[in-house]
Coordinates of C-alpha atoms in Angstrom, one line a residue:
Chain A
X887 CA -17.1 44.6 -5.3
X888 CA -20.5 45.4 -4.9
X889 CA -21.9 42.4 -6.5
X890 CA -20.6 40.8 -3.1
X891 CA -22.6 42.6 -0.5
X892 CA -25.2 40.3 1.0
X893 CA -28.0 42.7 0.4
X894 CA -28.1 42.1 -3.4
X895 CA -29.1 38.1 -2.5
X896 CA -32.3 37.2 -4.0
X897 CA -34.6 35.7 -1.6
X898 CA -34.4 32.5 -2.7
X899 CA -30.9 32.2 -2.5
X900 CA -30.7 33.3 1.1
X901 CA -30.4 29.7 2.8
X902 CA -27.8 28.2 0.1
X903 CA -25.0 29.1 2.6
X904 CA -26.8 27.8 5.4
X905 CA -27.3 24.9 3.3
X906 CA -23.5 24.0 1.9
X907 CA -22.4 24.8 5.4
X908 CA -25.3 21.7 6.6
X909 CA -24.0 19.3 3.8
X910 CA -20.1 20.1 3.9
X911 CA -20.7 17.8 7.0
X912 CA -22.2 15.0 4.9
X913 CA -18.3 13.1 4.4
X914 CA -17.7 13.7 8.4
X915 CA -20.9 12.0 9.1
X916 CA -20.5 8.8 6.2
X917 CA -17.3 8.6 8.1
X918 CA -18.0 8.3 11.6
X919 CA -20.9 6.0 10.8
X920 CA -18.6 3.5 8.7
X921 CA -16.1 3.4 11.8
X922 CA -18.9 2.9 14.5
X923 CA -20.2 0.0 12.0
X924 CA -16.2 -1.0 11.6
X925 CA -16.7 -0.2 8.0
X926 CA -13.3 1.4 7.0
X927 CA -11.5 -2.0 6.3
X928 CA -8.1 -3.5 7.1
X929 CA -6.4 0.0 7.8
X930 CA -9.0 2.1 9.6
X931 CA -6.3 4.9 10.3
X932 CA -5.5 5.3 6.6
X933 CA -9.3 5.3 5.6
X934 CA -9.5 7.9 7.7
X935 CA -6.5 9.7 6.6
X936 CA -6.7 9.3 2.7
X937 CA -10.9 10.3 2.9
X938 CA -10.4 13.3 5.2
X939 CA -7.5 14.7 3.2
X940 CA -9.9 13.5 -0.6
X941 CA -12.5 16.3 1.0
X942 CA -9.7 18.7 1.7
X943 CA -8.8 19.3 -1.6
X944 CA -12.3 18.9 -2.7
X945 CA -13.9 21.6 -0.9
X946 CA -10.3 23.6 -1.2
X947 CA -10.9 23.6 -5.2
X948 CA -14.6 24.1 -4.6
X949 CA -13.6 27.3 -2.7
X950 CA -11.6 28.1 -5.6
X951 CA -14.2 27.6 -8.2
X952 CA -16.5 29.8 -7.1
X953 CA -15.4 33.3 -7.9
X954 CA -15.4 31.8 -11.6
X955 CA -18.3 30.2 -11.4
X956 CA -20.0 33.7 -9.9
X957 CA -18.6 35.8 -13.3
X958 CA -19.5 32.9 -15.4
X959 CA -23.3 32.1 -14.5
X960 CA -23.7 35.8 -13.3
X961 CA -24.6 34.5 -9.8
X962 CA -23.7 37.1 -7.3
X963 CA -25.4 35.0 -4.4
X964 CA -22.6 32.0 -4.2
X965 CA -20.0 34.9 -3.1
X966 CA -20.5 33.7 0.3
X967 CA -20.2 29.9 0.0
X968 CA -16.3 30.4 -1.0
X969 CA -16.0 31.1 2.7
X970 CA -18.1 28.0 3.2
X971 CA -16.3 25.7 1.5
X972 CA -12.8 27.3 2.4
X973 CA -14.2 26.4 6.3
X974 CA -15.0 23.3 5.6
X975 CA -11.5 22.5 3.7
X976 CA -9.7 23.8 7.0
X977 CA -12.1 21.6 8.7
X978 CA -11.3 18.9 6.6
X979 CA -7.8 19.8 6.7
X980 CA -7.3 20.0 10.8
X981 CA -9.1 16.5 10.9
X982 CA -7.0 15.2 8.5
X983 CA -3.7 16.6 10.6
X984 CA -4.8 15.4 13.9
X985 CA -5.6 12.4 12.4
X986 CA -1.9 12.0 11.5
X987 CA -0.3 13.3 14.5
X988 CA -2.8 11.2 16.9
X989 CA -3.7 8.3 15.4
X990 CA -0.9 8.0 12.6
X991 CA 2.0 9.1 14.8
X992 CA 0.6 8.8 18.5
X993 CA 1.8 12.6 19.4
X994 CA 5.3 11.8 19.3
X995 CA 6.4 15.1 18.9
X996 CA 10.3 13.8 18.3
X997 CA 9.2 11.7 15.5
X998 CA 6.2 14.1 13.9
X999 CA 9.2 17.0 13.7
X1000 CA 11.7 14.3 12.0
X1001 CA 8.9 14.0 9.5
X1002 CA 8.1 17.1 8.8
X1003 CA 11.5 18.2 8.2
X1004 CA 12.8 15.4 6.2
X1005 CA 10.0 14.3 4.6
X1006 CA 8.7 16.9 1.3
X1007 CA 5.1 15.7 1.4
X1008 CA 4.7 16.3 4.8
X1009 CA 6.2 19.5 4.4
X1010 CA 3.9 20.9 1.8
X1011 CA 1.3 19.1 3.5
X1012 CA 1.9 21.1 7.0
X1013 CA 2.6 24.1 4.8
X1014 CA -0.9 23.6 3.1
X1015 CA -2.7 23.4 6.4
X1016 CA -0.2 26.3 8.3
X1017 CA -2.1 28.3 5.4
X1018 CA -5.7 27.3 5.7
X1019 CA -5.3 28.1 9.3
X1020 CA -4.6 31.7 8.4
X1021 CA -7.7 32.1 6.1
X1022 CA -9.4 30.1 8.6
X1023 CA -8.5 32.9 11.3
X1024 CA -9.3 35.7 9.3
X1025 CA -12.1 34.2 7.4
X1026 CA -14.4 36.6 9.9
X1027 CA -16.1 40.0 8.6
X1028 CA -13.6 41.4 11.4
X1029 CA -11.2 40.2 10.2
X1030 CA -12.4 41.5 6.7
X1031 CA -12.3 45.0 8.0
X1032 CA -9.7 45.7 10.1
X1033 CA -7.1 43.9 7.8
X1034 CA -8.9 46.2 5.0
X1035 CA -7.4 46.0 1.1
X1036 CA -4.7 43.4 3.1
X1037 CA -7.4 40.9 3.3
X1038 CA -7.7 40.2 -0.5
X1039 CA -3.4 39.7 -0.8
X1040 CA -3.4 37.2 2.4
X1041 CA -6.5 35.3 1.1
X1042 CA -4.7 34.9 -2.2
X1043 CA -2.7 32.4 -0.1
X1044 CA -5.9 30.0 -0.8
X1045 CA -4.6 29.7 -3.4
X1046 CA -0.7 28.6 -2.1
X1047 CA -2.8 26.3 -0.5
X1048 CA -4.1 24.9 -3.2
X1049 CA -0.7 24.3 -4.9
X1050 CA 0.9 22.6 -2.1
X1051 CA -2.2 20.5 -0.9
X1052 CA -2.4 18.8 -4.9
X1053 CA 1.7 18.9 -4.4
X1054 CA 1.4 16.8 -1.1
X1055 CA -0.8 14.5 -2.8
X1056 CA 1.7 14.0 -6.2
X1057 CA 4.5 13.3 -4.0
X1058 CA 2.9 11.0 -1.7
X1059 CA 1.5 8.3 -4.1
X1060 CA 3.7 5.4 -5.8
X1061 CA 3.0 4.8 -9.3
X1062 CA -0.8 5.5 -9.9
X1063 CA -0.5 9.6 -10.4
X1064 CA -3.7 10.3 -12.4
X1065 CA -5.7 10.6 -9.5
X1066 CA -3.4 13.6 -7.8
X1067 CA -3.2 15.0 -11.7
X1068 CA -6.9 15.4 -12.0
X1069 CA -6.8 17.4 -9.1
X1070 CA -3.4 19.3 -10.4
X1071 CA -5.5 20.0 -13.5
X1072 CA -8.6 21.1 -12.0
X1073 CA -6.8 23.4 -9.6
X1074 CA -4.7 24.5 -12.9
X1075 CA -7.9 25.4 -14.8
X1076 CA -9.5 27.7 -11.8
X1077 CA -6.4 29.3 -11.6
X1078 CA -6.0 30.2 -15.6
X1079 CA -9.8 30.7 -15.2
X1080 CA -9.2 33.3 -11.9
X1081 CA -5.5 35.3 -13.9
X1082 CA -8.3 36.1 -17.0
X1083 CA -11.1 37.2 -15.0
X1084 CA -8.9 39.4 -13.1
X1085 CA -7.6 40.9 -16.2
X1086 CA -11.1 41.4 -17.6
X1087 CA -12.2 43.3 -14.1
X1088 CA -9.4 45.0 -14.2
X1089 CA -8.5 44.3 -10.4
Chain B
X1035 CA 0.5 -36.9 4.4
X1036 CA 1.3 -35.3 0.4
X1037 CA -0.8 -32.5 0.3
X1038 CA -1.2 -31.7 -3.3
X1039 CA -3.1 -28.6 -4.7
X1040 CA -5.6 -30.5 -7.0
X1041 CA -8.6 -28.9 -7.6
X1042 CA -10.8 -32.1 -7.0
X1043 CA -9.5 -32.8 -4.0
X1044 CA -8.3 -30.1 -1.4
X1045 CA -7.3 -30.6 1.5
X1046 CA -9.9 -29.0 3.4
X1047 CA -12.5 -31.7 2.8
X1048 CA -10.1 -34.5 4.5
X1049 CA -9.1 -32.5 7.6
X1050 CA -11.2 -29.7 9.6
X1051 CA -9.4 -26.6 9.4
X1052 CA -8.8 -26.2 12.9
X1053 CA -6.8 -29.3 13.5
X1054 CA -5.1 -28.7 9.8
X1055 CA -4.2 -25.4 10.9
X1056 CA -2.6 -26.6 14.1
X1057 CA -1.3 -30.1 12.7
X1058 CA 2.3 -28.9 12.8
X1059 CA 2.0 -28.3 16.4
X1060 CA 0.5 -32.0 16.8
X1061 CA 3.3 -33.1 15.0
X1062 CA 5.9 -31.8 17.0
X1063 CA 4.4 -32.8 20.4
X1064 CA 4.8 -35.8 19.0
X1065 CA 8.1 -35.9 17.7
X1066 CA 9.0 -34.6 20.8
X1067 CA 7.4 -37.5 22.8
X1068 CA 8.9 -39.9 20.8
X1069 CA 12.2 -38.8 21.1
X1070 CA 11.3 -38.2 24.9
X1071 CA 10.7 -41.8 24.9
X1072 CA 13.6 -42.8 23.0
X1073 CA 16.1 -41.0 24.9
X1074 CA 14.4 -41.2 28.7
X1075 CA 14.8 -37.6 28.6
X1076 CA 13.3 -34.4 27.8
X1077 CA 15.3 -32.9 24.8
X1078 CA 16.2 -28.9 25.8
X1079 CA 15.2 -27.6 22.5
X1080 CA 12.7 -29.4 20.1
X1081 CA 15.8 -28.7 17.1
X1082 CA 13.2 -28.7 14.3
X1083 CA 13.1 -26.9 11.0
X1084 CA 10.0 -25.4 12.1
X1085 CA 11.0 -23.7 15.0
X1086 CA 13.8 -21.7 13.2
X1087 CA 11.4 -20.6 10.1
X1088 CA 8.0 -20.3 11.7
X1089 CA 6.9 -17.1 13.4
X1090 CA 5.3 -17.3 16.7
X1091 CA 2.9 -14.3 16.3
X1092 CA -0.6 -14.3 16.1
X1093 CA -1.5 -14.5 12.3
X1094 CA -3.3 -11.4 10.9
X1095 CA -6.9 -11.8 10.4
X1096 CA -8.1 -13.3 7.2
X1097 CA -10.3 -11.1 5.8
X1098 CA -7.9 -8.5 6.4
X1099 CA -5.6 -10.2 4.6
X1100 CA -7.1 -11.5 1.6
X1101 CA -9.3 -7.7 1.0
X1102 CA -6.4 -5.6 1.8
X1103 CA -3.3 -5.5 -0.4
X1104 CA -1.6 -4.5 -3.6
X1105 CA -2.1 -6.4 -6.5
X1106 CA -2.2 -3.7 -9.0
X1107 CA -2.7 -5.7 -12.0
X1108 CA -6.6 -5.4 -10.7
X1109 CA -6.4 -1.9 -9.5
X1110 CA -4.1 0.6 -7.5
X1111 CA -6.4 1.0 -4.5
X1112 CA -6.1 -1.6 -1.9
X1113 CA -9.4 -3.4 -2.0
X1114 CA -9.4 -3.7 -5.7
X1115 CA -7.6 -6.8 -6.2
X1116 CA -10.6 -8.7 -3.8
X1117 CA -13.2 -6.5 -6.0
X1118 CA -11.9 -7.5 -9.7
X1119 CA -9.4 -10.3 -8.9
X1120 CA -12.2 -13.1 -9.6
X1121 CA -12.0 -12.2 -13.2
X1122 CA -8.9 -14.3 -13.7
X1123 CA -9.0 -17.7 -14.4
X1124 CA -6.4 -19.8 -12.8
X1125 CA -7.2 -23.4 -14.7
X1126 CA -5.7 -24.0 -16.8
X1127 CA -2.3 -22.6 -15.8
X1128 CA 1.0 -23.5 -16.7
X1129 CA 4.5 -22.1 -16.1
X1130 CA 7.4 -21.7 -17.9
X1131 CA 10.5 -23.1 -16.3
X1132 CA 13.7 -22.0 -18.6
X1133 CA 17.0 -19.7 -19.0
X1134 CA 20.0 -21.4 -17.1
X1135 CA 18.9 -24.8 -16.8
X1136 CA 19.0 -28.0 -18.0
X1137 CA 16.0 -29.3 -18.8
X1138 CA 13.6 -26.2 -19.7
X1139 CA 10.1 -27.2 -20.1
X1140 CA 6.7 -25.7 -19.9
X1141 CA 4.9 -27.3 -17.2
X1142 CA 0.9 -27.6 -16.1
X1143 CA 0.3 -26.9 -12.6
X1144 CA -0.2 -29.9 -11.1
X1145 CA 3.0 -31.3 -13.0
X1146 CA 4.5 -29.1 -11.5
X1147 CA 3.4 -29.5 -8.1
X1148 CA 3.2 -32.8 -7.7
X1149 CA 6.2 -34.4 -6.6
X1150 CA 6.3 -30.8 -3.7
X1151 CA 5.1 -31.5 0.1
X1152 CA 3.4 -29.0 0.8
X1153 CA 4.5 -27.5 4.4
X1154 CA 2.5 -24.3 6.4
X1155 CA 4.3 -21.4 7.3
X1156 CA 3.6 -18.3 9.4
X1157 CA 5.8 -15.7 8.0
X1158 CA 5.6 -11.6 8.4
X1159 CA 4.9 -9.6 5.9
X1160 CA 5.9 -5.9 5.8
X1161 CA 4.6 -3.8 2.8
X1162 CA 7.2 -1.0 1.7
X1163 CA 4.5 1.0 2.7
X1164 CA 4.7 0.6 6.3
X1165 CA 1.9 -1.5 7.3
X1166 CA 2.6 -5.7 7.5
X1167 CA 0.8 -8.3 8.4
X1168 CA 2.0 -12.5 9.7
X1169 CA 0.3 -14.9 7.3
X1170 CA 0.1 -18.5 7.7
X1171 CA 1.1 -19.7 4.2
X1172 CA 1.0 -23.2 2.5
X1173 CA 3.7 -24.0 0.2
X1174 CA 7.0 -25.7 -0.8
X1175 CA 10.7 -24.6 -1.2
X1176 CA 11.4 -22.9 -4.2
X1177 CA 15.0 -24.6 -3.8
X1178 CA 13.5 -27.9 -4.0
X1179 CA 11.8 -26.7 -7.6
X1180 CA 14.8 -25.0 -8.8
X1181 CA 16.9 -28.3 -8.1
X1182 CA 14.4 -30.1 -10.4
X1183 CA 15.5 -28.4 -13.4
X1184 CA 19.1 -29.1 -13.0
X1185 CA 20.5 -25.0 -13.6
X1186 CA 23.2 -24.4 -15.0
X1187 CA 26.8 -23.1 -13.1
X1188 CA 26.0 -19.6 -15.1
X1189 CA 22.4 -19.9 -13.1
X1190 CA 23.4 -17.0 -11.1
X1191 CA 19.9 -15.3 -10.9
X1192 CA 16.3 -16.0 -10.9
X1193 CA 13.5 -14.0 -12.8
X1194 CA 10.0 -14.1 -12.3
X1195 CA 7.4 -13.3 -14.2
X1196 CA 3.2 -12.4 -13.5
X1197 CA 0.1 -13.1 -16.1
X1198 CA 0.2 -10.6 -18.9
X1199 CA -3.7 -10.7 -20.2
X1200 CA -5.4 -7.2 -19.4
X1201 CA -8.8 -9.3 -20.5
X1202 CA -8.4 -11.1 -16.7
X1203 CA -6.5 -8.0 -15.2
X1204 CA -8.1 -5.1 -15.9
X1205 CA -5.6 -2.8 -14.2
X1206 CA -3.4 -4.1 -17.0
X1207 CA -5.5 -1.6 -19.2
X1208 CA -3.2 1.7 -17.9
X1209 CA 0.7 1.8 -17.6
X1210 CA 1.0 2.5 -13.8
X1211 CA 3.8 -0.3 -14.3
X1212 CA 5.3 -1.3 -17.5
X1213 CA 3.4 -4.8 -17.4
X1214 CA 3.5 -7.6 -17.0
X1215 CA 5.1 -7.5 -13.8
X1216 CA 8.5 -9.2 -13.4
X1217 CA 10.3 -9.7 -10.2
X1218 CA 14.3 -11.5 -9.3
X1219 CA 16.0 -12.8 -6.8
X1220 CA 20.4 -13.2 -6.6
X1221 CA 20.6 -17.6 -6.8
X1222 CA 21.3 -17.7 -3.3
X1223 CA 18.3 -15.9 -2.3
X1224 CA 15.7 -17.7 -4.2
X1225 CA 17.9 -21.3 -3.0
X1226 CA 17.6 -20.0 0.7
X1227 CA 14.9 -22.2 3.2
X1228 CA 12.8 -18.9 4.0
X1229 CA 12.2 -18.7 0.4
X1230 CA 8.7 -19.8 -0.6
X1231 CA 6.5 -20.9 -3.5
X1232 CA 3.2 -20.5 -2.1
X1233 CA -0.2 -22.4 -3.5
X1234 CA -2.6 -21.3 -0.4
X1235 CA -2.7 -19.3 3.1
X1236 CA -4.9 -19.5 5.7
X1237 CA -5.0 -23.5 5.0
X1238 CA -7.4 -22.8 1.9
X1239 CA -6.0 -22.4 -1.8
X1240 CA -4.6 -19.0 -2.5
X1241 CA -7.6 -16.4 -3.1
X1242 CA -6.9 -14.9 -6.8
X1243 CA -6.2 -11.9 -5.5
X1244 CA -3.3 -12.9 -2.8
X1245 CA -1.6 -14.1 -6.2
X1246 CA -3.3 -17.7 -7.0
X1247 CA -2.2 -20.0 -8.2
X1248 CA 1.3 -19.8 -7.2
X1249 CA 3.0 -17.2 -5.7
X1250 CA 6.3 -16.2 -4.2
X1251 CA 7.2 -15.8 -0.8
X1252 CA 10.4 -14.0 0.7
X1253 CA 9.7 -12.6 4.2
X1254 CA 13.0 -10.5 4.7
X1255 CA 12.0 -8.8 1.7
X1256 CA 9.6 -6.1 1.3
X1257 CA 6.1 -7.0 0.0
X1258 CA 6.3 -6.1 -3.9
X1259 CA 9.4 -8.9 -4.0
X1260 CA 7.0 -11.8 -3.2
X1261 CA 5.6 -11.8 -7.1
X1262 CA 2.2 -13.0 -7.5
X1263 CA 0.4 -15.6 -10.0
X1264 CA 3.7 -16.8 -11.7
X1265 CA 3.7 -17.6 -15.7
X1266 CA 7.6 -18.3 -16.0
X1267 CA 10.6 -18.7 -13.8
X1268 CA 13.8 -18.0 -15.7
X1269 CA 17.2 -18.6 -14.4
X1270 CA 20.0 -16.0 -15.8
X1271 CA 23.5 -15.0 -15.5
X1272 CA 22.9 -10.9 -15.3
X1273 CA 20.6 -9.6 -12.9
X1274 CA 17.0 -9.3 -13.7
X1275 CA 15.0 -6.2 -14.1
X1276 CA 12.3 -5.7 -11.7
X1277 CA 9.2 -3.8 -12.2
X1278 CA 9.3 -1.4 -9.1
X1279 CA 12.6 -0.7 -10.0
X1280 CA 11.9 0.2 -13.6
X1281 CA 9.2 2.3 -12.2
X1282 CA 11.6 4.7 -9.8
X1283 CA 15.1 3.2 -9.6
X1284 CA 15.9 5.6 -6.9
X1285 CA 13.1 4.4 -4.6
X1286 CA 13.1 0.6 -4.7
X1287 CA 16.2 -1.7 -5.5
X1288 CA 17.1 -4.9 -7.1
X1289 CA 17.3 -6.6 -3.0
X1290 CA 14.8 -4.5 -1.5
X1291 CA 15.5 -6.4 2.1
X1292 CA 13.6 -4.5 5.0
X1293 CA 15.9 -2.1 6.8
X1294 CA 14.7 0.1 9.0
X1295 CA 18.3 2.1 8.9
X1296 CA 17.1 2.8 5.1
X1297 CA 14.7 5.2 4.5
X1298 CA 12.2 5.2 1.4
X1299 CA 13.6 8.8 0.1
X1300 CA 9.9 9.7 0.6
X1301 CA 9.1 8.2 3.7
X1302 CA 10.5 6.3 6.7
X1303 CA 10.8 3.0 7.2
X1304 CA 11.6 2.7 10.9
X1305 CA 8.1 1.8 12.0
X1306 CA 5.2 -0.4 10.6
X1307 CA 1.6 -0.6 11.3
X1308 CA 0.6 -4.3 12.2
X1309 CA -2.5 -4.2 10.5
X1310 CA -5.4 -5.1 13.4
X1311 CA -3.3 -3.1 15.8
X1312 CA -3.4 0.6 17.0
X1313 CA 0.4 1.3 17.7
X1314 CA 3.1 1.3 15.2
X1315 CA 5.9 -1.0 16.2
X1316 CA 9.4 -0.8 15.2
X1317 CA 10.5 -2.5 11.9
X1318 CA 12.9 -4.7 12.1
X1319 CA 16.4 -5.1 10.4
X1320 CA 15.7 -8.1 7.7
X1321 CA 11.6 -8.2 9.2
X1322 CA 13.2 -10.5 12.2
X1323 CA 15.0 -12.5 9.8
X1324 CA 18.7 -11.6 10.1
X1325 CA 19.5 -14.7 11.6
X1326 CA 19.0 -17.1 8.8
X1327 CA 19.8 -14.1 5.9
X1328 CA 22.0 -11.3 7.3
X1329 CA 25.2 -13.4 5.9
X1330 CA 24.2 -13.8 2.7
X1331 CA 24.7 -9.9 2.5
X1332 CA 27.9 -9.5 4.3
X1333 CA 30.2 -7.0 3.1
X1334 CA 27.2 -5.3 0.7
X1335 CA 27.1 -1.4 1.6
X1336 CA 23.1 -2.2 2.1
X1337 CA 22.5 1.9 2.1
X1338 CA 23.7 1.3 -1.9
X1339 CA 22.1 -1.8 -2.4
X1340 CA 18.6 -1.3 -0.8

C-alpha cells in the first residue's frame, strides 16, 4: 500500500517513531528503579512478572490498533510505529519469559518443560511468545522483501499472538476475570475493526 | 498472665515487644530449670505443648505480611486489603455462635474472649497460590470455644462465616465471590490443637486487613481455609459450603489440605515461594504438619478429596 511508504511522512511526523520507540522503555525503566529502591513489595519476582507481561499485551494491542487507527484518522505516518510497538511487545514479552524461567523457575529445564506441557497457560503463554519471536525476526525491511507477499500471511500471526497472550492471562487468574476480559474485548474490537477494513480495501 | 484482647488495655503497653515476643522461650527455660532442679537431672526432651505446635523457622517479615495477602472482600490485587482494609470498623463486633449446640447465643467480643488465654504461635502459611509465609500468631483453641457451647452429638461440622457490609468492604461491591464469604471445617478438624482462633500476630492486635478481629487459623490447610473477620460460627450435621469451592468446585475442595502430590488443575503445587526468599522450596505434604493431622485423613483417597 502506498500510503505506507515512508516518503509520504509529513515532516512533522518524522521523529514519532523515534519517539514511541524512546518511551516504550518508560515501564522498563519505572521498573528497574522500583527494584533498585526495593519498591516492588512482598513478592518482587511476581511484580516483575505480572507488570512485564501487563505491557506485553499492552503494546501487543497497541500494535494491533494501529492499522485502524491509520484508516480511521487518515494518518498514513503511524504505519511505522505498529512495528514499534510489536518490538517493544516482544521486548516485553522475552523479559517477561526470562523472568519466569530465571527467576520464577531458576532454569530448571526438567521442571520449566513439565510446565509447559501440562500446564494450558503456560502453553499459550510460550505459544504467544514462540510467535512474537517470529515477527520479531522478520520484523526487518529484509525480511519484508525477501519473504515478499509471504510477509503479510506470517505477520497475521500478530494477531495469534494476540489471542493466546489475552488466553494466557484468562486462564491464569482465580476469580477476578474482568481485568483479562477488558483486554479480550479490546483485542475483540481491533480485530472486528481490522475483518471490516479489510473488506472495505478490498485486500 | 491472661492476656485479653481489650481495647483499653493491650498488651503491648505492659510488656516490650521484644521480651513479649520471646516470653515463651523464657518460659520454657524455666520450666525446664525447674524440673532440672526437681529431678537432679536434665530432662532429654523439654515434652511441652509448644514444641510439638510451634514452628522453628524464622517468622516472615511483618510488613510483608500484613501488605501482602488476599483478602478480597477489599480488593483482588494483593496490596488492596492494607490499602482499603482500614474502612472496616471492628468495634463493636459481635459473633454469632449457633446451629448444633446447646446454648446458641450472640456474643460481643470481649464476652467472648474473655475466659480464652491467649497463647503465641508461629505457624506456616502456604497460599494455594504458591508463595507462604511463617507468622507468629496470638490466639486461643477454637476447641476450647467450641466446648463452651456444649454442641450437639449431630455437631458434625463447623461453618464460618466473614462480614457481609460492602459499605466497610468495598470489594464486596462486584461478585468475584458470591459474598459474604463462608468457610468449614469436618468437627474433628476445627477440635484439633493446630486449629486456631486468632485475635493478633506479630504480638500486636490483628491489622484489619490480616482478618481483625478474629480470625481462623489452620496451618495444614491452604491459606483461603483460615477465614477472616468472623460474624458467626455454626455447627451442622451436613457439610458446609465453602466460597472457593462455589466459585470452581473443580479447583479447590471442601479439605483443601496442602499436598504437594495434588496439583491445582492449573498449576502445580510442588513448590512454594517463601516470601523474603529467592529459591522456591519444596511444599510439603500437610505444610509439615502430617504428624499431628495425617490420621485424621486415613483411608480418604486425598486425590478425590483435595
Amino acid at each position: 500500500m502506498a500510503s505506507e511508504a515512508p516518503a509520504a511522512y509529513p515532516r512533522r511526523w518524522g521523529r514519532l517513531p523515534i519517539i514511541t520507540a524512546a518511551s516504550t522503555t518508560v515501564p522498563l525503566a519505572c521498573l528497574s528503579i522500583a527494584f533498585l529502591r526495593d519498591e516492588l513489595g512482598a513478592n518482587p519476582i511476581e511484580e516483575i512478572t505480572h507488570v512485564t507481561g501487563d505491557w506485553t499485551l499492552r503494546f501487543l494491542l497497541a500494535s494491533l490498533a494501529i492499522t485502524p487507527a491509520r484508516r480511521a484518522f487518515e494518518l498514513p505516518a503511524l504505519a511505522p510505529l505498529r512495528r514499534t510497538f510489536g518490538l517493544a511487545a516482544f521486548g516485553y514479552a522475552t523479559l517477561h519469559a526470562l523472568t519466569y524461567v530465571g527467576l520464577d523457575q531458576g532454569f530448571d529445564w526438567e521442571l520449566l518443560t513439565e510446565d509447559v506441557r501440562e500446564h494450558r497457560f503456560v502453553t499459550a503463554g510460550f505459544g504467544a511468545w514462540c510467535c512474537l519471536l517470529l515477527l520479531a525476526l522478520t520484523s526487518t525491511r529484509r525480511a519484508m522483501r525477501r519473504l515478499g507477499p509471504r510477509w503479510r500471511q506470517l505477520h497475521r500471526l500478530s494477531y495469534v499472538a494476540g489471542v493466546l497472550g489475552v488466553v494466557h492471562y484468562i486462564w491464569l487468574v482465580k476469580a477476578d476475570l474482568l481485568p483479562p476480559l477488558v483486554h479480550a474485548a479490546v483485542l475483540t474490537a481491533l480485530l472486528a475493526a481490522r475483518f471490516q477494513g479489510r473488506r472495505r480495501a478490498g485486500c | 498472665m491472661l492476656i485479653r484482647g481489650r481495647e483499653d488495655l493491650p498488651s503491648r503497653e505492659i510488656t516490650p515487644r521484644g521480651v513479649y515476643l520471646r516470653r515463651r522461650e523464657f518460659l520454657e527455660r524455666a520450666a525446664l530449670a525447674a524440673t532440672t532442679l526437681a529431678l537432679g537431672t536434665a530432662p532429654t526432651t523439654p515434652a511441652t505443648a509448644v514444641a510439638r505446635y510451634d514452628s522453628d523457622e524464622t517468622p516472615t517479615d511483618e510488613k510483608d505480611a500484613t501488605r501482602y495477602n488476599n483478602f478480597y472482600e477489599f480488593g483482588t490485587d494483593k496490596q488492596d486489603p492494607a490499602r482499603h482494609a482500614g474502612k472496616m470498623k471492628t468495634r463493636p463486633w459481635s459473633v454469632r455462635i449457633e446451629g448444633e449446640v446447646g446454648k446458641p447465643k450472640t456474643l460481643g467480643l470481649d464476652d467472648l474472649l474473655a475466659p480464652h488465654t491467649m497463647e503465641d504461635r508461629i505457624y506456616r502459611l502456604r497460599c494455594v497460590e504458591a508463595w507462604s509465609m511463617v507468622i507468629p500468631w496470638r490466639g486461643f483453641q477454637l476447641s476450647d470455644l467450641l466446648k463452651r457451647f456444649d454442641p450437639t452429638s449431630r455437631a458434625r461440622y463447623v461453618a464460618f462465616q466473614t462480614l457481609h457490609d460492602s459499605e466497610q468492604m468495598p470489594g464486596q461491591r462486584r461478585p468475584v465471590l458470591d459474598w459474604p464469604y463462608v468457610e468449614g471445617l469436618r468437627i474433628d478438624e476445627a477440635m484439633h490443637p493446630l486449629t486456631l482462633l486468632a485475635t493478633g500476630m506479630y504480638g500486636r492486635d490483628l491489622p484489619n486487613q490480616n482478618g481483625a478481629p478474629l480470625r481462623l487459623v489452620v496451618p495444614w490447610k491452604y491459606g483461603f481455609k483460615s477465614i477472616k473477620s468472623i460474624v458467626a460460627i455454626r455447627l451442622l450435621e451436613k457439610q458446609p459450603p465453602t466460597s472457593w469451592n462455589l466459585s470452581a468446585p473443580g479447583e479447590y475442595g471442601f479439605y483443601a489440605n496442602v499436598n504437594p502430590a495434588v496439583d491445582h488443575p492449573r498449576w502445580s503445587q510442588k513448590r512454594e515461594r517463601r516470601i523474603g526468599e529467592f529459591r522456591k522450596r519444596e511444599t510439603l505434604a500437610f505444610n509439615g504438619y502430617a504428624d499431628q493431622v495425617a490420621e485424621l485423613y486415613r483411608g480418604m483417597d486425598l486425590r478425590k478429596f483435595f
